[in-house]
Coordinates of C-alpha atoms in Angstrom, one line a residue:
Chain D
S1 CA -10.7 10.9 -3.8
A2 CA -8.1 12.6 -2.8
V3 CA -4.9 14.0 -3.8
I4 CA -2.0 13.9 -1.5
S5 CA 1.5 15.2 -2.5
Q6 CA 3.9 13.9 -1.4
K7 CA 8.1 15.5 -0.9
P8 CA 10.9 15.6 -1.0
S9 CA 10.4 12.3 -4.6
R10 CA 13.4 11.2 -3.7
D11 CA 16.7 12.1 -1.6
I12 CA 19.4 10.7 -1.3
C13 CA 21.4 11.5 2.5
Q14 CA 24.8 10.2 4.8
R15 CA 24.5 8.2 7.8
G16 CA 23.7 9.6 11.3
T17 CA 21.4 12.7 9.5
S18 CA 17.5 13.0 9.5
L19 CA 15.2 13.5 7.0
T20 CA 11.7 14.7 7.2
I21 CA 9.7 14.0 4.4
Q22 CA 6.4 16.1 4.3
C23 CA 2.4 15.0 3.4
Q24 CA -0.2 17.1 2.1
V25 CA -4.2 16.5 1.0
D26 CA -6.1 17.9 -0.5
S27 CA -9.1 17.3 1.5
Q28 CA -10.0 16.3 5.1
V29 CA -9.5 12.4 5.9
T30 CA -9.9 10.8 9.1
M31 CA -7.0 8.1 9.0
M32 CA -3.6 8.9 8.0
F33 CA -0.3 6.1 7.5
W34 CA 2.7 5.7 6.4
Y35 CA 4.4 2.8 4.8
R36 CA 7.9 1.8 4.4
Q37 CA 8.1 -0.5 1.0
Q38 CA 12.4 -1.7 0.5
P39 CA 13.4 -2.2 -2.8
G40 CA 11.2 -5.1 -4.9
Q41 CA 9.3 -6.3 -1.1
S42 CA 5.9 -5.1 0.0
L43 CA 4.6 -2.5 1.9
T44 CA 4.9 -2.4 5.6
L45 CA 3.0 -0.1 8.0
I46 CA 4.8 2.4 10.1
A47 CA 3.0 3.8 12.0
T48 CA -1.2 5.4 11.7
A49 CA -0.7 9.0 11.9
N50 CA -3.3 10.4 14.8
Q51 CA -4.5 13.8 14.5
G52 CA -3.8 15.9 17.7
S53 CA -2.1 13.3 19.4
E54 CA 1.4 10.3 19.2
A55 CA 1.3 8.3 16.4
T56 CA 0.4 4.5 16.8
Y57 CA 3.7 3.2 15.6
E58 CA 3.5 -1.5 15.0
S59 CA 5.4 -3.6 15.8
G60 CA 9.5 -3.0 15.0
F61 CA 9.4 1.1 14.2
V62 CA 9.5 3.6 17.7
I63 CA 9.0 7.0 17.4
D64 CA 12.3 7.5 18.2
K65 CA 13.2 6.2 14.9
F66 CA 10.4 7.6 13.4
P67 CA 9.2 10.6 14.2
I68 CA 5.2 11.7 13.0
S69 CA 3.5 14.9 13.3
R70 CA -0.2 15.5 12.5
P71 CA -0.8 18.9 12.9
N72 CA -4.4 18.7 11.7
L73 CA -6.8 17.2 8.7
T74 CA -4.9 17.7 5.5
F75 CA -0.8 17.7 7.0
S76 CA 1.1 15.0 8.2
T77 CA 5.2 14.6 8.2
L78 CA 7.7 12.0 9.4
T79 CA 10.5 12.1 10.4
V80 CA 13.5 9.3 9.6
S81 CA 16.2 10.1 12.2
N82 CA 20.1 9.1 12.5
M83 CA 19.6 7.1 9.1
S84 CA 21.6 4.1 8.2
P85 CA 21.9 2.3 4.8
E86 CA 19.0 0.2 5.8
D87 CA 17.0 3.1 6.3
S88 CA 17.1 3.0 2.6
S89 CA 13.1 2.6 0.6
I90 CA 10.0 4.2 -0.5
Y91 CA 8.5 6.0 2.5
L92 CA 4.4 6.0 1.5
C93 CA 2.1 8.7 3.0
S94 CA -2.0 7.2 2.6
A95 CA -4.9 8.7 4.0
S96 CA -8.6 6.9 3.2
G97 CA -11.4 9.1 4.3
G98 CA -11.9 6.5 7.6
T99 CA -14.3 3.5 8.3
Q100 CA -17.1 4.4 5.8
D101 CA -14.7 4.2 3.0
E102 CA -12.1 1.5 3.4
K103 CA -9.5 2.1 0.7
L104 CA -7.0 3.5 0.9
F105 CA -4.8 7.2 -1.3
F106 CA -1.6 6.9 -2.0
G107 CA 1.2 9.3 -2.1
S108 CA 4.0 9.0 -5.1
G109 CA 6.4 7.8 -2.2
T110 CA 9.5 9.2 -1.2
Q111 CA 12.1 7.6 -2.7
L112 CA 15.7 7.8 0.0
S113 CA 19.0 7.2 -0.1
V114 CA 21.8 6.5 2.7
L115 CA 25.0 6.7 1.9
Chain L
S1 CA 4.0 -12.4 10.1
Q2 CA 0.5 -10.8 9.0
Q3 CA 1.2 -10.3 5.6
G4 CA -0.1 -12.0 2.8
E5 CA 0.8 -14.3 0.5
E6 CA 0.8 -13.7 -3.5
D7 CA 1.3 -16.2 -6.0
P8 CA 2.1 -16.2 -8.6
Q9 CA 5.2 -13.3 -7.6
A10 CA 5.5 -13.3 -11.4
L11 CA 4.2 -13.3 -14.4
S12 CA 4.9 -12.5 -18.1
I13 CA 2.4 -12.8 -20.1
Q14 CA 1.3 -11.8 -24.5
E15 CA -1.2 -8.9 -25.2
G16 CA -4.0 -10.4 -25.7
E17 CA -3.7 -13.0 -23.3
N18 CA -5.9 -13.3 -19.3
A19 CA -3.6 -13.4 -15.8
T20 CA -4.4 -14.1 -12.8
M21 CA -2.9 -13.1 -9.2
N22 CA -3.6 -15.2 -6.1
C23 CA -3.8 -13.0 -2.8
S24 CA -3.7 -15.9 0.7
Y25 CA -3.5 -14.3 4.1
K26 CA -4.2 -15.4 7.8
T27 CA -6.3 -13.1 9.3
S28 CA -10.4 -12.7 9.6
I29 CA -11.7 -10.0 7.3
N30 CA -14.1 -7.5 6.4
N31 CA -13.0 -6.5 3.0
L32 CA -10.2 -7.4 0.6
Q33 CA -8.3 -5.2 -2.0
W34 CA -7.0 -5.0 -4.3
Y35 CA -4.2 -1.8 -5.9
R36 CA -2.0 -1.9 -8.9
Q37 CA 1.9 0.2 -8.7
N38 CA 3.7 1.1 -11.2
S39 CA 7.9 1.7 -11.2
G40 CA 8.1 1.2 -7.4
R41 CA 5.8 4.7 -7.3
G42 CA 2.1 5.6 -5.4
L43 CA -0.4 2.7 -5.6
V44 CA -3.6 3.1 -6.7
H45 CA -7.0 1.3 -6.0
L46 CA -8.1 -0.8 -8.3
I47 CA -10.9 -2.8 -6.5
L48 CA -12.6 -3.3 -3.1
I49 CA -14.7 -6.9 -2.4
R50 CA -16.5 -7.6 0.9
S51 CA -15.9 -10.1 3.1
N52 CA -20.0 -11.8 1.9
E53 CA -19.1 -10.8 -1.1
R54 CA -18.0 -14.0 -3.1
E55 CA -17.6 -12.0 -7.0
K56 CA -17.0 -8.5 -7.7
H57 CA -16.2 -7.1 -11.7
S58 CA -14.8 -3.6 -12.9
G59 CA -14.4 -2.9 -16.0
R60 CA -11.7 -5.4 -17.3
L61 CA -11.4 -7.2 -13.5
R62 CA -13.0 -9.7 -12.1
V63 CA -12.1 -10.2 -8.0
T64 CA -13.5 -14.0 -5.9
L65 CA -13.4 -13.4 -2.3
D66 CA -13.4 -17.2 -0.9
T67 CA -13.6 -16.6 2.8
S68 CA -13.2 -20.1 3.7
K69 CA -10.8 -20.5 2.4
K70 CA -8.7 -17.1 2.9
S71 CA -7.4 -16.4 -0.4
S72 CA -8.6 -14.4 -3.5
S73 CA -7.5 -13.7 -6.8
L74 CA -8.1 -10.7 -9.6
L75 CA -7.8 -12.1 -12.8
I76 CA -7.5 -9.4 -15.8
T77 CA -8.6 -9.7 -19.2
A78 CA -7.7 -8.9 -22.3
S79 CA -4.1 -7.0 -20.6
R80 CA -2.9 -4.6 -22.2
A81 CA 1.1 -4.3 -22.2
A82 CA -0.5 -0.7 -20.0
D83 CA -1.5 -3.2 -17.8
T84 CA 2.7 -3.6 -16.6
A85 CA 3.5 -2.7 -13.3
S86 CA 3.0 -4.3 -9.6
Y87 CA -0.3 -5.7 -7.9
F88 CA -1.4 -6.4 -5.2
C89 CA -4.0 -7.9 -2.6
A90 CA -4.7 -5.7 0.9
T91 CA -7.1 -7.0 3.6
G92 CA -9.4 -4.6 5.8
R93 CA -9.7 -5.7 9.6
Y94 CA -13.1 -4.8 11.9
N95 CA -12.2 -1.6 13.6
T96 CA -9.1 -0.6 11.9
D97 CA -8.2 1.3 8.9
K98 CA -5.7 0.2 8.8
L99 CA -4.4 -2.4 5.5
I100 CA -2.2 -4.8 5.8
F101 CA -0.2 -6.2 2.4
G102 CA 0.6 -9.0 0.7
T103 CA 4.1 -9.8 -1.1
G104 CA 3.0 -8.0 -4.5
T105 CA 2.8 -9.8 -8.5
R106 CA 4.6 -8.8 -10.8
L107 CA 3.2 -8.4 -13.6
Q108 CA 4.4 -8.1 -17.5
V109 CA 2.6 -7.7 -21.1
F110 CA 4.6 -7.9 -23.7
P111 CA 3.0 -6.1 -26.3

């Protein structure tokens, strides 16, 4: 299993600013993912954070808006850039051990409110 | 959208009753998983069933999978107030580690 620490747990931000969310895993993991969950909704995959290379984004999400870093096998960041009220969501970091261990472990989430 | 659908959207039961949630999906899958989420925070993995399995048990949880109908069900037996949460199915496909989550069922168990 893996324990994921995500911070900040919540933030209130002004329109037009950026917020960087950090995700730290207590062990080396193969895959890391970032999800968004709008109020009362399901999880939508934003991107796969690839170690040492550019993230792979899902349809509807772009690097300029959601730049992602993954400098090593235990750490990743997601930045929400030039925020608008529509970006108000819970952002969740997750990790798996790879194809031999398909289940995901999740951080406790970052609740973002944009005014 | 490739997202799976779950029903019911919300379910309210008394302690001791059984709760059944259903999940339908659209594509071929390698596995199907169920997760639990308390109060809109991080999700916790409950159980995984592979595409060549039809039924799986874990404690008070029973999961079935019908790949011909592209559907799964999660049964929680003898529910407790502590089972109150949102439950999501998630599908895993071949050659990818990504999971696609369903719409979720909000379960309320009254003591």
